XYZ file of C-alpha atoms in Angstrom:
710
model
C 122.207 127.442 95.729
C 122.474 123.762 95.435
C 122.089 122.298 92.112
C 118.871 120.395 91.374
C 119.004 116.326 92.345
C 118.713 115.359 88.721
C 122.087 117.203 87.819
C 123.836 115.894 90.803
C 122.817 112.422 90.278
C 121.721 111.948 86.693
C 121.966 108.116 86.892
C 118.955 108.140 88.975
C 116.987 110.276 86.634
C 117.366 108.261 83.478
C 114.486 108.170 81.042
C 112.494 105.584 79.329
C 114.119 105.398 75.869
C 112.162 105.141 72.383
C 114.437 103.508 69.614
C 113.889 104.745 66.099
C 115.348 103.773 62.496
C 117.297 106.637 60.897
C 115.748 107.698 57.680
C 118.740 109.834 56.739
C 122.222 110.861 57.891
C 121.179 113.950 59.694
C 119.784 111.790 62.500
C 123.068 110.203 63.563
C 124.682 111.729 66.556
C 128.293 113.575 65.713
C 130.892 111.088 66.307
C 129.008 107.716 65.296
C 129.764 105.447 63.101
C 127.103 104.334 60.971
C 127.611 100.866 60.216
C 125.578 99.570 56.896
C 122.512 98.028 57.514
C 122.557 98.170 61.234
C 119.615 100.317 62.930
C 120.779 103.325 65.049
C 119.299 104.160 68.344
C 118.358 107.779 69.005
C 117.049 108.651 72.264
C 114.470 111.362 72.695
C 114.767 113.447 76.063
C 111.807 114.854 77.592
C 111.524 118.509 77.263
C 110.659 119.179 81.073
C 110.823 122.263 83.266
C 111.205 121.895 86.805
C 107.966 122.863 88.621
C 108.299 126.378 90.533
C 106.771 126.087 93.641
C 108.908 128.159 96.077
C 107.942 126.006 99.076
C 109.610 127.007 102.050
C 110.594 123.450 103.341
C 112.809 125.084 106.190
C 109.231 126.882 107.148
C 106.409 124.134 106.426
C 108.485 120.900 107.787
C 110.382 120.006 110.817
C 113.710 118.825 110.685
C 113.170 115.098 110.114
C 110.216 115.293 108.160
C 112.701 117.682 105.435
C 115.328 115.186 105.788
C 112.716 112.252 104.429
C 111.406 114.999 101.822
C 114.500 116.111 100.144
C 116.230 112.455 100.714
C 118.840 111.843 97.709
C 117.747 109.080 95.114
C 117.777 105.586 96.120
C 116.124 103.155 98.911
C 114.427 104.848 102.036
C 112.400 103.921 105.008
C 110.637 106.529 106.899
C 109.284 105.358 110.074
C 106.670 107.916 110.813
C 105.480 107.812 114.419
C 101.662 108.317 115.417
C 100.712 111.831 114.958
C 104.147 112.656 113.444
C 102.587 114.197 110.261
C 103.044 111.014 107.765
C 100.855 112.330 104.974
C 102.151 115.541 105.176
C 105.538 114.151 104.528
C 104.250 111.894 101.550
C 102.455 115.129 100.134
C 105.517 117.158 100.316
C 107.737 114.530 98.944
C 105.965 114.338 95.808
C 106.065 118.099 95.416
C 109.792 117.830 95.951
C 110.338 115.627 93.400
C 108.294 117.900 90.706
C 110.202 120.564 91.963
C 113.691 118.531 90.922
C 112.072 117.968 87.515
C 110.404 114.684 87.889
C 107.644 114.182 85.725
C 104.456 113.526 87.131
C 103.327 110.437 85.318
C 106.720 108.794 86.383
C 106.040 108.673 89.871
C 103.816 106.089 91.603
C 102.409 106.570 94.887
C 100.292 103.516 96.332
C 98.279 103.818 99.004
C 95.804 101.031 101.124
C 92.302 102.550 101.281
C 90.345 104.531 98.930
C 89.888 107.497 101.464
C 93.884 107.695 102.087
C 94.459 107.925 98.362
C 91.746 110.519 97.829
C 93.022 112.588 100.902
C 96.655 112.309 99.369
C 95.857 113.373 95.943
C 93.872 116.299 97.183
C 96.366 117.345 99.341
C 99.204 117.057 96.316
C 96.744 118.724 94.248
C 96.231 121.681 96.697
C 100.081 121.672 97.291
C 100.832 122.142 93.498
C 98.156 123.937 92.401
C 97.238 122.331 89.297
C 95.593 118.821 88.133
C 97.430 115.756 89.254
C 95.741 113.316 87.130
C 99.148 112.089 85.482
C 100.379 111.184 88.749
C 99.786 107.156 89.326
C 98.032 107.257 92.557
C 95.866 105.144 94.136
C 95.305 102.090 96.082
C 97.150 98.632 95.290
C 94.196 97.095 93.924
C 93.391 100.351 91.634
C 96.788 100.774 90.388
C 96.499 97.009 89.774
C 93.130 97.626 87.814
C 94.520 100.163 85.544
C 97.584 97.924 84.651
C 95.333 95.263 83.748
C 93.108 96.689 81.764
C 95.743 97.800 79.495
C 97.321 94.424 78.866
C 94.689 91.382 79.944
C 95.209 89.658 76.566
C 98.801 88.889 77.851
C 97.136 86.678 80.414
C 94.654 85.287 78.565
C 91.686 87.781 79.309
C 90.136 90.621 77.352
C 90.090 94.128 78.513
C 86.167 93.987 79.057
C 86.470 91.684 81.980
C 84.375 92.117 85.085
C 85.400 92.437 88.393
C 83.334 90.055 90.675
C 81.930 91.504 93.934
C 81.788 88.992 96.896
C 78.250 87.717 95.935
C 79.368 86.884 92.298
C 82.059 85.231 93.740
C 80.134 82.902 96.081
C 78.014 81.820 93.256
C 80.817 80.771 90.802
C 82.272 78.836 94.049
C 78.797 77.445 94.503
C 78.921 76.217 90.899
C 82.431 74.995 91.073
C 81.536 72.773 94.422
C 78.640 71.390 92.337
C 81.053 70.528 89.448
C 83.497 68.639 91.719
C 80.205 66.693 92.667
C 80.604 67.182 96.321
C 78.123 66.291 98.819
C 78.295 69.409 100.666
C 75.875 67.844 103.790
C 77.520 64.607 104.256
C 80.989 65.694 104.458
C 80.100 68.972 106.190
C 81.837 70.633 103.494
C 82.383 74.557 104.186
C 80.168 77.282 102.878
C 81.278 79.011 99.545
C 82.054 82.334 101.157
C 84.303 80.225 103.575
C 86.148 78.514 100.618
C 86.339 82.057 99.149
C 88.102 83.133 102.513
C 90.484 80.239 102.647
C 91.489 80.808 98.901
C 92.001 84.879 99.650
C 93.608 84.052 103.010
C 96.244 81.551 100.361
C 96.976 84.531 97.987
C 97.334 87.229 100.300
C 99.735 84.965 102.901
C 101.519 83.299 99.467
C 101.339 80.073 101.115
C 99.665 76.750 99.777
C 95.891 76.288 101.101
C 96.543 73.268 103.075
C 98.843 75.737 105.214
C 95.855 78.056 106.005
C 93.469 75.287 106.613
C 96.072 73.493 108.927
C 96.484 76.871 110.964
C 92.774 78.677 110.331
C 90.352 75.771 109.868
C 91.965 72.390 111.505
C 88.584 71.174 111.303
C 88.593 71.217 107.577
C 92.086 69.383 107.463
C 90.244 66.294 105.951
C 88.586 67.989 103.203
C 91.753 69.669 102.140
C 92.313 68.044 98.692
C 88.605 68.852 97.945
C 88.838 72.221 98.946
C 92.101 72.820 96.809
C 90.296 71.090 93.966
C 87.222 73.554 94.283
C 89.448 76.414 94.340
C 91.678 75.290 91.033
C 88.177 75.032 89.372
C 87.445 78.625 90.351
C 90.775 80.105 89.082
C 90.155 78.297 85.503
C 86.401 78.943 85.391
C 87.284 83.207 86.093
C 89.426 82.696 83.058
C 87.216 81.142 80.618
C 84.377 83.599 81.865
C 86.511 86.673 82.118
C 85.983 87.399 85.651
C 88.521 89.020 88.068
C 87.711 88.922 91.930
C 89.312 91.877 94.543
C 92.603 89.287 94.932
C 93.014 88.951 91.162
C 93.622 92.642 90.595
C 97.126 91.875 92.437
C 97.871 88.410 92.174
C 97.528 88.504 88.005
C 99.449 91.977 88.104
C 101.976 90.460 89.754
C 102.100 87.346 87.540
C 101.894 89.965 84.651
C 105.345 91.776 85.872
C 106.665 88.095 86.586
C 105.903 86.338 83.200
C 106.343 89.395 80.672
C 109.733 90.528 80.459
C 108.666 93.426 78.344
C 105.729 94.751 80.280
C 108.058 94.289 83.483
C 110.711 96.422 81.736
C 108.400 98.976 80.512
C 106.748 99.713 84.044
C 110.231 99.706 85.808
C 111.438 102.311 83.371
C 108.377 104.230 83.778
C 108.255 104.416 87.301
C 111.458 106.367 88.027
C 110.071 107.338 91.771
C 107.661 104.605 94.151
C 106.197 105.840 97.079
C 104.611 103.640 99.850
C 102.087 104.283 102.574
C 101.871 102.350 105.601
C 104.233 99.752 104.462
C 103.711 98.195 107.582
C 100.315 96.637 105.996
C 101.590 95.132 103.000
C 101.817 91.103 102.818
C 104.099 89.253 100.854
C 102.735 89.692 97.351
C 102.286 93.702 97.897
C 105.795 93.860 98.911
C 107.147 91.929 95.902
C 105.078 94.170 93.430
C 107.099 97.054 95.408
C 110.407 95.182 95.163
C 109.966 94.217 91.067
C 108.446 97.934 89.833
C 111.157 99.402 91.804
C 114.203 96.699 90.365
C 115.611 99.691 87.682
C 116.148 102.770 89.784
C 115.843 101.468 93.324
C 113.960 105.051 94.416
C 111.704 103.139 96.499
C 110.830 105.033 99.833
C 108.483 103.464 102.029
C 106.722 104.996 104.934
C 104.939 103.370 108.061
C 105.588 102.585 111.687
C 106.407 99.262 112.674
C 104.576 99.715 116.172
C 101.111 100.179 114.321
C 101.567 96.689 112.405
C 98.272 95.118 113.406
C 96.732 93.150 110.687
C 98.326 89.737 110.637
C 95.481 88.157 110.816
C 94.274 89.525 107.337
C 97.939 88.554 105.654
C 100.089 91.370 106.569
C 103.477 90.509 107.004
C 105.473 92.142 109.740
C 109.144 91.203 108.319
C 108.553 93.381 105.263
C 109.521 96.536 107.168
C 111.562 95.069 109.673
C 113.463 93.441 106.700
C 113.585 96.501 104.449
C 117.070 97.728 105.171
C 118.255 94.190 104.288
C 116.318 93.612 100.995
C 117.498 97.191 99.951
C 121.660 97.533 100.060
C 122.311 100.903 101.268
C 118.612 102.031 101.923
C 118.409 104.892 104.255
C 116.276 104.879 107.462
C 114.564 108.300 108.518
C 112.817 108.601 111.678
C 110.145 110.809 112.492
C 109.492 111.047 115.856
C 107.712 114.778 116.954
C 104.085 114.170 117.597
C 101.917 116.872 116.947
C 98.886 114.981 118.282
C 99.349 114.213 122.120
C 100.204 115.662 125.105
C 103.861 114.741 127.053
C 102.129 112.513 129.209
C 100.432 110.412 127.015
C 103.485 110.009 124.892
C 105.511 108.795 127.808
C 103.036 106.110 128.511
C 102.809 105.264 124.835
C 106.882 104.964 125.176
C 106.529 102.854 127.860
C 103.585 100.993 126.828
C 105.667 99.814 123.376
C 109.507 99.406 125.087
C 108.918 95.497 126.055
C 108.561 94.535 122.356
C 111.640 92.829 121.424
C 111.582 93.348 117.314
C 111.359 97.025 116.724
C 112.749 100.106 115.235
C 114.327 102.052 118.356
C 112.311 105.553 118.541
C 110.867 107.551 121.061
C 107.944 109.856 120.189
C 108.198 113.612 121.364
C 105.612 116.017 122.255
C 105.474 119.557 120.447
C 102.369 120.434 122.760
C 102.485 121.663 126.694
C 101.942 119.357 129.394
C 98.309 118.026 130.216
C 96.859 115.844 132.639
C 98.499 112.080 133.430
C 96.624 109.111 131.977
C 94.373 107.581 134.624
C 94.201 103.903 135.491
C 90.678 102.864 136.370
C 90.119 100.184 138.681
C 86.296 99.154 138.463
C 84.579 96.446 140.700
C 82.936 94.921 137.604
C 81.880 95.552 133.893
C 78.732 97.376 134.852
C 80.721 99.687 137.152
C 82.962 100.234 134.107
C 80.322 101.429 132.000
C 78.699 103.551 134.664
C 82.010 105.447 135.234
C 82.612 105.877 131.295
C 78.829 107.399 131.064
C 79.573 109.551 133.904
C 83.115 111.027 133.126
C 81.723 111.287 129.637
C 78.872 113.489 130.590
C 81.399 115.724 133.141
C 83.570 116.276 130.229
C 80.480 117.192 128.073
C 79.778 119.702 130.777
C 83.286 120.951 130.393
C 82.929 121.610 126.956
C 84.537 118.568 124.960
C 81.608 117.186 122.815
C 80.594 113.989 122.844
C 81.973 113.439 118.961
C 85.365 114.219 120.397
C 85.676 111.221 122.634
C 85.803 107.806 121.631
C 85.754 104.049 123.588
C 88.204 101.517 122.135
C 88.265 97.949 122.881
C 89.839 94.559 121.729
C 86.906 92.806 120.644
C 83.143 93.595 120.189
C 81.527 91.996 123.343
C 83.773 94.009 125.611
C 81.141 97.099 124.948
C 78.043 95.207 125.623
C 77.435 96.478 129.353
C 78.317 100.330 128.145
C 75.881 99.950 125.215
C 73.267 99.078 127.976
C 74.319 101.759 130.221
C 74.269 104.854 127.473
C 71.096 103.371 126.381
C 69.429 103.707 129.605
C 71.148 106.946 130.398
C 70.179 108.410 127.007
C 73.868 109.143 125.973
C 73.895 109.105 122.097
C 76.473 107.067 120.876
C 77.801 105.524 117.413
C 79.236 102.050 117.169
C 81.790 101.937 114.039
C 83.226 98.587 115.185
C 81.901 96.568 112.204
C 78.322 95.191 112.127
C 76.800 95.839 115.227
C 77.154 93.059 117.578
C 73.550 91.951 118.191
C 73.208 92.094 114.099
C 75.727 89.728 113.683
C 74.415 86.134 111.546
C 75.852 83.959 114.704
C 74.135 86.030 117.635
C 71.110 86.339 115.865
C 71.094 82.510 115.238
C 71.251 81.779 118.960
C 69.161 84.304 120.162
C 66.467 82.866 117.682
C 66.422 79.790 119.798
C 65.940 81.981 123.289
C 63.185 84.033 121.583
C 61.271 81.220 120.269
C 61.555 79.253 123.629
C 60.403 82.198 125.165
C 57.581 82.643 122.784
C 56.528 79.461 120.728
C 54.357 81.752 118.561
C 57.074 83.824 117.281
C 57.432 82.615 113.458
C 60.517 84.686 112.473
C 62.519 82.881 115.196
C 61.314 79.576 114.319
C 61.752 79.971 110.541
C 65.370 81.189 111.094
C 65.973 78.261 113.068
C 64.622 75.654 110.567
C 66.137 77.272 107.592
C 69.499 76.437 109.047
C 69.075 73.007 108.240
C 70.009 71.517 104.892
C 67.119 71.303 102.516
C 64.906 73.744 103.687
C 64.096 76.672 101.980
C 61.243 79.322 102.362
C 58.306 77.285 101.312
C 59.357 74.177 103.422
C 59.874 76.321 106.671
C 56.449 77.802 105.976
C 54.907 74.377 105.809
C 56.824 73.339 109.044
C 55.890 76.334 110.830
C 52.038 75.563 110.293
C 52.509 71.877 111.188
C 54.688 72.950 114.490
C 51.320 75.345 115.355
C 48.950 72.566 115.048
C 51.278 70.165 116.812
C 51.732 72.328 119.720
C 47.809 73.297 120.319
C 46.857 72.473 123.919
C 50.815 73.417 125.340
C 52.323 70.478 124.312
C 55.975 70.364 124.839
C 58.031 72.326 122.015
C 60.673 68.958 121.504
C 57.321 66.707 121.040
C 55.274 69.440 118.853
C 58.600 69.451 116.332
C 58.795 65.787 116.575
C 55.326 65.665 115.033
C 56.078 67.678 112.340
C 56.013 65.626 108.907
C 56.904 67.848 106.397
C 60.688 67.480 107.035
C 62.738 67.003 103.586
C 64.962 63.662 103.678
C 68.471 65.136 103.887
C 67.298 67.125 107.136
C 65.756 64.020 108.830
C 69.144 63.341 111.045
C 69.783 67.114 112.016
C 65.898 67.709 112.376
C 66.173 64.588 115.378
C 69.270 66.622 116.580
C 67.188 70.013 116.735
C 64.512 68.168 118.561
C 67.271 66.862 121.206
C 68.078 69.937 121.759
C 65.003 71.706 122.363
C 64.175 69.195 124.543
C 67.177 69.551 126.823
C 66.584 73.515 126.732
C 62.935 72.664 127.979
C 64.553 71.114 131.042
C 65.252 72.362 134.420
C 67.571 74.044 135.420
C 68.766 74.967 132.117
C 65.231 76.160 130.980
C 64.887 79.772 131.912
C 68.491 80.439 132.179
C 69.668 82.503 129.585
C 73.568 81.831 129.689
C 73.058 78.488 130.532
C 70.817 78.135 127.304
C 73.454 79.722 125.138
C 76.089 77.715 126.122
C 73.843 74.477 125.526
C 73.061 75.281 122.241
C 76.738 75.860 121.224
C 77.692 72.599 122.651
C 74.649 70.982 121.455
C 75.991 71.180 117.747
C 75.747 74.887 116.278
C 79.673 75.127 117.337
C 79.550 72.799 114.039
C 77.395 74.972 112.174
C 79.554 77.854 112.939
C 82.556 76.129 111.527
C 81.208 74.927 108.314
C 79.054 78.227 107.569
C 81.011 81.280 109.092
C 84.287 82.834 108.258
C 86.577 83.279 111.423
C 84.737 80.487 113.185
C 86.873 80.386 116.258
C 85.861 84.611 117.141
C 82.209 84.012 116.460
C 82.177 80.764 119.032
C 84.192 83.277 121.517
C 81.304 85.868 121.074
C 78.780 83.262 121.917
C 80.551 82.310 124.926
C 80.675 86.109 125.976
C 77.429 86.403 125.175
C 76.627 83.515 127.479
C 78.679 85.138 130.576
C 76.840 88.284 129.713
C 73.432 86.560 129.921
C 73.914 85.045 133.253
C 73.935 88.280 134.971
C 70.012 88.608 134.245
C 67.542 86.370 136.836
C 65.256 85.383 134.113
C 65.270 84.830 130.421
C 62.268 87.210 130.230
C 64.710 89.968 131.577
C 67.587 89.063 129.267
C 65.450 89.113 126.137
C 63.577 92.439 126.893
C 67.238 94.089 127.784
C 68.386 92.549 124.379
C 65.435 94.136 122.562
C 65.963 97.411 123.954
C 69.659 97.361 122.700
C 68.762 95.865 119.076
C 66.405 98.758 119.139
C 69.040 101.218 119.565
C 71.311 99.553 117.232
C 68.379 99.965 114.759
C 67.933 103.351 115.033
C 71.449 104.263 114.982
C 71.565 102.344 111.768
C 68.850 104.785 110.453
C 70.459 107.583 111.810
C 73.919 106.885 110.910
C 74.178 109.786 108.491
C 72.817 112.689 110.569
C 75.049 115.327 111.892
C 74.136 114.307 115.489
C 76.556 114.829 118.456
C 77.547 111.009 119.693
C 80.033 109.051 121.703
C 82.127 107.085 119.311
C 82.345 103.122 119.913
C 85.012 100.955 118.223
C 86.937 98.559 118.110
C 90.806 99.714 118.230
C 91.509 98.069 114.953
C 89.105 100.440 113.096
C 90.366 103.198 115.394
C 93.351 103.215 113.461
C 94.239 106.481 111.782
C 92.160 108.367 113.969
C 92.472 110.617 116.728
C 90.226 112.089 119.497
C 90.134 114.517 122.689
C 89.671 112.035 125.062
C 90.068 108.141 124.929
C 88.699 105.296 127.133
C 90.430 102.114 126.730
C 87.817 99.114 128.659
C 88.584 95.597 129.424
C 92.189 95.769 129.890
C 92.216 92.417 131.529
C 94.503 89.260 130.803
C 92.783 87.182 128.615
C 90.680 89.652 126.994
C 93.298 92.148 125.964
C 95.663 90.544 125.302
C 93.229 87.879 124.021
C 93.495 84.187 125.189
C 94.127 83.197 121.318
C 96.836 85.824 120.807
C 98.928 84.500 123.518
C 100.230 81.128 121.528
C 103.318 82.725 120.020
C 105.634 85.604 121.028
C 104.687 87.151 117.760
C 101.015 87.441 118.866
C 101.864 88.923 122.419
C 103.857 91.864 120.526
C 101.242 92.846 117.858
C 98.647 92.819 121.024
C 100.884 95.320 122.774
C 101.102 97.267 119.074
C 97.825 97.160 119.485
C 97.823 98.826 122.940
C 100.034 101.331 121.585
C 97.550 102.109 118.743
C 94.921 102.661 121.273
C 97.102 104.767 123.609
C 98.437 107.084 120.664
C 94.303 107.789 119.276
C 94.444 110.239 122.691
C 95.026 114.153 122.318
C 94.163 115.105 125.862
C 93.270 112.511 128.027
C 93.621 109.210 128.555
C 91.396 106.592 130.688
C 92.830 102.717 131.067
C 89.800 100.998 132.460
C 90.288 97.348 134.327
C 87.518 96.012 135.754
C 88.014 93.167 138.441
C 85.590 90.748 138.404
C 83.482 89.358 135.471
C 79.557 88.359 136.711
C 79.051 84.570 135.906
C 75.307 84.725 137.016
C 72.941 87.047 139.142
C 73.321 86.445 142.873
C 76.376 84.258 142.123
C 79.225 84.085 144.516
C 81.145 82.039 141.638
C 82.322 85.439 139.847
C 85.466 85.357 137.890
C 88.379 87.132 139.019
C 89.993 89.261 136.124
C 93.655 89.728 136.143
C 94.970 93.335 134.973
C 96.222 93.419 131.444
C 99.891 92.376 131.510
C 100.188 95.824 129.614
C 99.121 97.618 132.393
C 101.607 95.689 134.829
C 104.426 97.084 132.369
C 103.493 100.427 132.858
C 105.817 102.338 135.671
C 103.574 103.575 138.209
C 104.517 107.345 137.958
C 103.314 107.657 134.297
C 99.603 107.836 135.435
C 97.156 108.303 138.277
C 95.327 105.534 139.380
C 91.196 106.141 140.070
C 89.158 103.834 142.152
C 85.637 103.837 141.749
C 83.471 104.315 145.025
C 79.682 104.587 145.210
C 77.529 107.500 145.948
C 77.093 107.518 150.049
C 74.710 110.557 150.804
C 75.696 110.497 154.414
C 79.226 110.893 153.597
C 78.524 113.458 150.791
C 76.792 115.974 153.304
C 73.730 115.605 151.397
C 71.408 116.440 154.687
């Protein structure tokens, strides 16, 4: 039997030392020389026995998993492909270290989500068979919080500091804007939550605020100095008031490690082994923390999949995982390529899909399952036909015994599923939307549709109030007064724009925006725009709402894309009334889903690919595979952007266990009955796939005469 690791590599298992002044000669080690007046060091070795788990690693792990689990001390990068048992590998690695005599409190296990942390700790506890509370396991932020609670005084905080939520942070930034004496109206200064987002992104990317503004918020470049000043005031106020926000849990943890050598040394000595889950999602700040904590022993094992790195937009740094072997000299690279999730046919397609990326670790997923159906490339005439196909095929599969909850429809952006939501609603097929805030409940969508609702029904009080509350200086009481004045002015069917102009209760600071609002309403009342929902939405965006989005909301470009696509969607309807009727139908369905979200009801899952990462389904439909939509136009500005989109496509494919349908609509409807519909080219990712790896399906309409129905 092989010797335990601690005996073969004792230098990797050094324990933190405690230094004592001997009080008698009996404390002296044999052979030492006692110099008068010089304290002597006496090292206490921990009394720890290895944990006798009797785990049969040969039986419970495959060869590649076992190689990573039993890896020798030292830095290690584990490339764990989709469906390869990443969590199992990490869990058994912890068990193996405990078997080798590593105390639980000398192991640090870092994850990204509370769900992952809970699952990992639960599995470790089940495997070990005893409480694992001594193990330092949790998210980056939870571990940071734990450390800061112990050492807050070193940074000028008390241990009783408060962690701010988003609303608290927004309030404090508002106070900082006021303190800086900034005229937010005349300068079109960003809203407090947007300022907070700018600061957060700068922190997570470890770049100056000016760089974030230049790259993501160019419309705010003239205000860069003022925004930076507000964020500096915000930082000082947090310290003065004993407050930390979510980002501070990492920023201040890193600062603590950098500025306080004694604490840095203590934690470097404590954490003999550092394990990191989903390493491809780390940002620069998190990578630096890992490097610092693992600097003494170098026993850093990071686990991830470079082919599933899809979060650069929130600060993840792809270079972390790609350059790990360069940063850690002598690092071992382990590849886990056996996939337990998908059929060979799906994996062959996945391998081909990612092959075009130039920056990646070479790997090829292999299946341990029996062969199944080839993936299907489904060519549809338009988005409504795509929706009909998904709905019908889902029902067919349901009849074959696959529950709706075992199926998912994946898409790149929220608006890609608009037609599908309508079709599922018409057919009474239950579905859940897990792609974040439901499309029609998003603030910017509700803003725009409020215009349409009010123009269609001038007595819609709620729609009117939502519009006027967007104006500077207008609060709830003023909005109510303006509503009363509008009703009086509108009596006798006076044009809406004229009635708006007659309202006398407009605050001084809202005079100019109110005049612009009136002018926009006047344009919306005139043919050919009037009554054309799509044209009305486009005009609203162009007439000033675009500026409002930039000043008031985060992710302004994506929100404007949503509105533009809503305009395209609306042009399918021959009247404003018909569009609003469908809108009401969808909104009511979304509200019902919100109420029954926790019910154990079988539903088809609709979700963005980003939010589907880590999940698996027996059947997966990927829709709107059109160039410019997936990959998105915005991503094609750089090679890195295109490669990340291809990784996103790879993630979508690898969610499928048994069946995969890749859907491509040929046209996008511009207007009902129009001959100017947009031709949509298939996604370049589809064109990269060898034809022999999929079956092509072409959708035809039912013909009773050809089907022999009579």
